Amino acid sequence: MKTESVDAFQARVAKHAALADPARLRIVDLLTLGDVSPTELQAELGMPSNLLSHHLRTLEGAGLATRHRSEADRRRSYIRLAAGALEGLAPGVEHGARRVLFVCTRNSARSQLAAALWPQVSGIPSASAGTHPADSIAQGAIDVAGRHGLTIAKRSPRRLDQVAGDGDFVVTVCDNAHEELTGLGGVHWSVPDPLRLNTEEAFENAFADLSHRISDLAPRMHAA
């Protein structure tokens, strides 16, 4: 699994360390709204100037804030949020993949839904498979997909060894498949099986869980 560079990781560590202090986090919160002078920050936070200076130096050192002179009064300065300051807070790892392959046991619900959701947020192809495929897709999965504007009724469950290929980034979406496929690599999402309850709510919960996870993963993937 590819990891981000040491320099990028250390930069992220520095930002998180800087934001671990409540006062510095509050300063950054204020800077997301606009530029603020040290005097204004001191009044807002109610802290002595020497302590505020320490916090500002820490934020500047971590690449979170910058300062510039006022065009009106050159003795006055303003603190602003550094360009892209908050972008490095999320993990910067990028995974290269020819295709994203979602795997569950029966390939009748979770993996099918995930493969249908993926194209909404990424141009990397997606597919799904099962370790022990069912004969057909679960009606609850078809129904929840339809409620959210997706069509999976025409798809058929397929066996993993018939689908998997070189360059696939594998995402197991059920615990049984993950624990059966030891050493497969990729990532695992422990999504509860909606068929256990087989209710509309269970399928909606699984759909929402998969949707959120896919939205988080997609920005960290690139086509190989």
Short mmCIF file of C-alpha atoms in Angstrom, two decimals:
data_model
loop_
_atom_site.label_atom_id
_atom_site.label_comp_id
_atom_site.label_asym_id
_atom_site.label_seq_id
_atom_site.Cartn_x
_atom_site.Cartn_y
_atom_site.Cartn_z
CA MET A 1 0.00 0.00 0.00
CA LYS A 2 1.49 3.34 -1.05
CA THR A 3 2.02 5.86 1.74
CA GLU A 4 2.55 9.59 1.63
CA SER A 5 6.06 11.02 1.71
CA VAL A 6 7.84 11.52 5.02
CA ASP A 7 7.86 15.29 4.50
CA ALA A 8 4.11 15.40 3.85
CA PHE A 9 3.44 13.25 6.89
CA GLN A 10 5.60 15.42 9.13
CA ALA A 11 3.86 18.55 7.86
CA ARG A 12 0.52 16.99 8.77
CA VAL A 13 1.85 16.04 12.21
CA ALA A 14 2.95 19.65 12.79
CA LYS A 15 -0.48 20.98 11.86
CA HIS A 16 -2.30 18.57 14.14
CA ALA A 17 0.11 19.35 16.98
CA ALA A 18 -0.47 23.07 16.52
CA LEU A 19 -4.24 22.63 16.56
CA ALA A 20 -4.18 20.43 19.66
CA ASP A 21 -4.10 23.56 21.82
CA PRO A 22 -7.62 24.99 22.40
CA ALA A 23 -6.45 28.60 22.01
CA ARG A 24 -4.75 27.92 18.69
CA LEU A 25 -7.74 25.99 17.42
CA ARG A 26 -9.93 28.97 18.33
CA ILE A 27 -7.58 31.31 16.47
CA VAL A 28 -7.80 29.15 13.35
CA ASP A 29 -11.60 29.07 13.70
CA LEU A 30 -11.61 32.86 13.68
CA LEU A 31 -9.22 33.02 10.72
CA THR A 32 -11.56 30.88 8.62
CA LEU A 33 -13.93 33.85 8.74
CA GLY A 34 -11.43 36.59 7.91
CA ASP A 35 -8.15 38.32 8.74
CA VAL A 36 -7.64 39.49 12.32
CA SER A 37 -5.03 41.74 13.92
CA PRO A 38 -3.10 40.55 16.98
CA THR A 39 -4.78 43.27 19.02
CA GLU A 40 -8.20 42.04 17.96
CA LEU A 41 -7.23 38.46 18.72
CA GLN A 42 -5.95 39.46 22.13
CA ALA A 43 -9.26 41.13 22.92
CA GLU A 44 -11.27 38.20 21.61
CA LEU A 45 -9.30 35.56 23.47
CA GLY A 46 -8.54 37.54 26.61
CA MET A 47 -4.89 36.50 26.82
CA PRO A 48 -1.65 38.43 27.37
CA SER A 49 0.28 39.56 24.31
CA ASN A 50 3.32 37.37 24.99
CA LEU A 51 1.17 34.21 25.12
CA LEU A 52 -0.68 35.23 21.96
CA SER A 53 2.66 35.81 20.21
CA HIS A 54 3.72 32.30 21.16
CA HIS A 55 0.54 30.81 19.71
CA LEU A 56 0.84 32.82 16.50
CA ARG A 57 4.47 31.77 15.99
CA THR A 58 3.41 28.14 16.42
CA LEU A 59 0.63 28.50 13.86
CA GLU A 60 2.95 30.22 11.41
CA GLY A 61 5.62 27.57 11.92
CA ALA A 62 3.09 24.83 11.15
CA GLY A 63 2.03 26.54 7.93
CA LEU A 64 -1.44 27.37 9.23
CA ALA A 65 -1.23 31.17 9.39
CA THR A 66 0.62 34.07 7.80
CA ARG A 67 0.80 37.76 8.61
CA HIS A 68 1.06 40.90 6.51
CA ARG A 69 1.31 44.61 7.16
CA SER A 70 -1.71 46.87 7.00
CA GLU A 71 -1.74 49.16 3.98
CA ALA A 72 -3.32 51.87 6.14
CA ASP A 73 -1.14 51.72 9.25
CA ARG A 74 2.21 50.06 8.60
CA ARG A 75 2.68 49.53 12.33
CA ARG A 76 -0.32 47.23 12.32
CA SER A 77 -0.37 43.66 11.00
CA TYR A 78 -3.07 41.16 10.17
CA ILE A 79 -3.07 37.42 10.63
CA ARG A 80 -4.67 35.36 7.90
CA LEU A 81 -5.25 31.68 7.30
CA ALA A 82 -2.47 30.36 5.07
CA ALA A 83 -3.48 29.26 1.59
CA GLY A 84 -4.48 25.59 1.71
CA ALA A 85 -3.86 25.52 5.46
CA LEU A 86 -6.54 22.99 6.24
CA GLU A 87 -6.08 20.80 3.18
CA GLY A 88 -3.23 18.81 4.68
CA LEU A 89 -5.10 17.78 7.79
CA ALA A 90 -6.67 14.74 6.16
CA PRO A 91 -4.39 11.83 5.26
CA GLY A 92 -2.52 12.57 2.07
CA VAL A 93 -2.13 8.96 0.95
CA GLU A 94 -3.06 8.20 -2.63
CA HIS A 95 -3.75 4.69 -3.86
CA GLY A 96 -3.35 3.85 -7.51
CA ALA A 97 -5.89 1.47 -8.97
CA ARG A 98 -6.96 0.19 -12.35
CA ARG A 99 -10.33 -0.60 -10.82
CA VAL A 100 -11.97 -0.63 -7.39
CA LEU A 101 -13.40 -4.05 -6.58
CA PHE A 102 -15.97 -4.28 -3.79
CA VAL A 103 -16.29 -7.72 -2.23
CA CYS A 104 -18.77 -9.29 0.17
CA THR A 105 -19.85 -12.86 0.75
CA ARG A 106 -22.98 -13.17 -1.38
CA ASN A 107 -22.47 -10.22 -3.74
CA SER A 108 -26.18 -9.59 -3.38
CA ALA A 109 -26.37 -6.32 -1.44
CA ARG A 110 -23.47 -4.36 0.05
CA SER A 111 -20.87 -4.92 -2.66
CA GLN A 112 -23.43 -4.32 -5.40
CA LEU A 113 -24.54 -1.06 -3.79
CA ALA A 114 -20.95 0.08 -3.31
CA ALA A 115 -20.05 -0.62 -6.94
CA ALA A 116 -23.12 1.34 -8.07
CA LEU A 117 -22.33 4.28 -5.77
CA TRP A 118 -18.66 4.57 -6.74
CA PRO A 119 -19.12 6.09 -10.26
CA GLN A 120 -20.97 9.03 -8.69
CA VAL A 121 -17.73 10.28 -7.12
CA SER A 122 -14.88 8.78 -9.19
CA GLY A 123 -13.92 8.10 -12.76
CA ILE A 124 -12.02 4.95 -11.78
CA PRO A 125 -14.01 1.88 -12.87
CA SER A 126 -15.71 -0.23 -10.22
CA ALA A 127 -16.92 -3.80 -9.96
CA SER A 128 -18.23 -6.17 -7.33
CA ALA A 129 -17.92 -9.85 -6.48
CA GLY A 130 -18.63 -12.37 -3.77
CA THR A 131 -16.74 -15.17 -2.11
CA HIS A 132 -19.90 -17.33 -2.21
CA PRO A 133 -22.31 -15.58 -4.61
CA ALA A 134 -26.07 -15.76 -4.23
CA ASP A 135 -28.36 -16.62 -7.12
CA SER A 136 -29.69 -13.07 -7.38
CA ILE A 137 -29.45 -9.59 -5.90
CA ALA A 138 -31.50 -9.05 -2.75
CA GLN A 139 -34.76 -7.23 -3.34
CA GLY A 140 -33.99 -4.87 -0.46
CA ALA A 141 -30.81 -3.78 -2.23
CA ILE A 142 -32.68 -3.21 -5.48
CA ASP A 143 -35.29 -1.17 -3.64
CA VAL A 144 -32.87 1.04 -1.72
CA ALA A 145 -30.84 1.66 -4.86
CA GLY A 146 -34.01 2.71 -6.67
CA ARG A 147 -34.97 5.11 -3.90
CA HIS A 148 -31.62 6.83 -4.41
CA GLY A 149 -31.71 6.90 -8.20
CA LEU A 150 -29.51 3.87 -8.88
CA THR A 151 -30.31 0.77 -10.90
CA ILE A 152 -28.78 -2.57 -9.98
CA ALA A 153 -31.65 -4.95 -10.82
CA LYS A 154 -30.02 -6.14 -14.06
CA ARG A 155 -26.76 -7.09 -12.41
CA SER A 156 -25.95 -10.62 -11.30
CA PRO A 157 -23.85 -11.85 -8.37
CA ARG A 158 -20.43 -13.07 -9.52
CA ARG A 159 -17.67 -15.11 -7.91
CA LEU A 160 -14.51 -13.30 -6.87
CA ASP A 161 -12.11 -15.48 -8.84
CA GLN A 162 -14.10 -14.73 -12.00
CA VAL A 163 -13.87 -10.98 -11.52
CA ALA A 164 -10.61 -10.12 -9.75
CA GLY A 165 -7.72 -8.88 -11.87
CA ASP A 166 -4.30 -7.30 -11.65
CA GLY A 167 -4.40 -3.69 -10.52
CA ASP A 168 -7.66 -4.03 -8.60
CA PHE A 169 -7.93 -2.13 -5.33
CA VAL A 170 -10.02 -4.48 -3.20
CA VAL A 171 -12.50 -3.20 -0.63
CA THR A 172 -14.17 -5.89 1.46
CA VAL A 173 -17.50 -4.65 2.77
CA CYS A 174 -18.42 -7.53 5.04
CA ASP A 175 -16.55 -9.14 7.91
CA ASN A 176 -17.00 -12.70 6.66
CA ALA A 177 -15.34 -11.94 3.34
CA HIS A 178 -12.53 -9.99 4.98
CA GLU A 179 -11.76 -12.74 7.47
CA GLU A 180 -11.93 -15.43 4.78
CA LEU A 181 -9.61 -13.56 2.41
CA THR A 182 -6.60 -13.10 4.67
CA GLY A 183 -3.62 -11.44 3.02
CA LEU A 184 -5.68 -10.00 0.18
CA GLY A 185 -4.60 -6.42 0.87
CA GLY A 186 -6.74 -3.40 0.11
CA VAL A 187 -9.02 -2.08 2.82
CA HIS A 188 -11.93 -3.38 4.86
CA TRP A 189 -15.23 -1.72 5.77
CA SER A 190 -17.18 -3.46 8.52
CA VAL A 191 -20.66 -2.74 7.18
CA PRO A 192 -23.48 -4.67 8.94
CA ASP A 193 -25.36 -7.11 6.72
CA PRO A 194 -28.78 -5.56 5.96
CA LEU A 195 -30.17 -8.99 5.13
CA ARG A 196 -29.92 -10.05 8.76
CA LEU A 197 -32.84 -7.77 9.58
CA ASN A 198 -34.08 -7.48 5.99
CA THR A 199 -35.91 -4.23 6.70
CA GLU A 200 -36.05 -0.99 4.75
CA GLU A 201 -34.22 0.74 7.60
CA ALA A 202 -31.40 -1.82 7.58
CA PHE A 203 -30.83 -1.33 3.85
CA GLU A 204 -30.99 2.46 4.21
CA ASN A 205 -28.40 2.31 6.99
CA ALA A 206 -26.09 0.15 4.88
CA PHE A 207 -26.53 2.45 1.89
CA ALA A 208 -25.72 5.53 3.99
CA ASP A 209 -22.68 3.85 5.55
CA LEU A 210 -21.30 2.86 2.14
CA SER A 211 -22.03 6.27 0.66
CA HIS A 212 -20.10 8.09 3.39
CA ARG A 213 -17.14 5.73 3.19
CA ILE A 214 -16.98 5.99 -0.60
CA SER A 215 -17.02 9.78 -0.42
CA ASP A 216 -14.03 9.62 1.95
CA LEU A 217 -12.06 7.10 -0.09
CA ALA A 218 -12.56 8.50 -3.59
CA PRO A 219 -10.39 11.63 -3.15
CA ARG A 220 -7.49 9.43 -2.08
CA MET A 221 -7.54 7.27 -5.20
CA HIS A 222 -5.99 7.85 -8.61
CA ALA A 223 -6.14 5.84 -11.79
CA ALA A 224 -3.17 3.58 -12.27
#
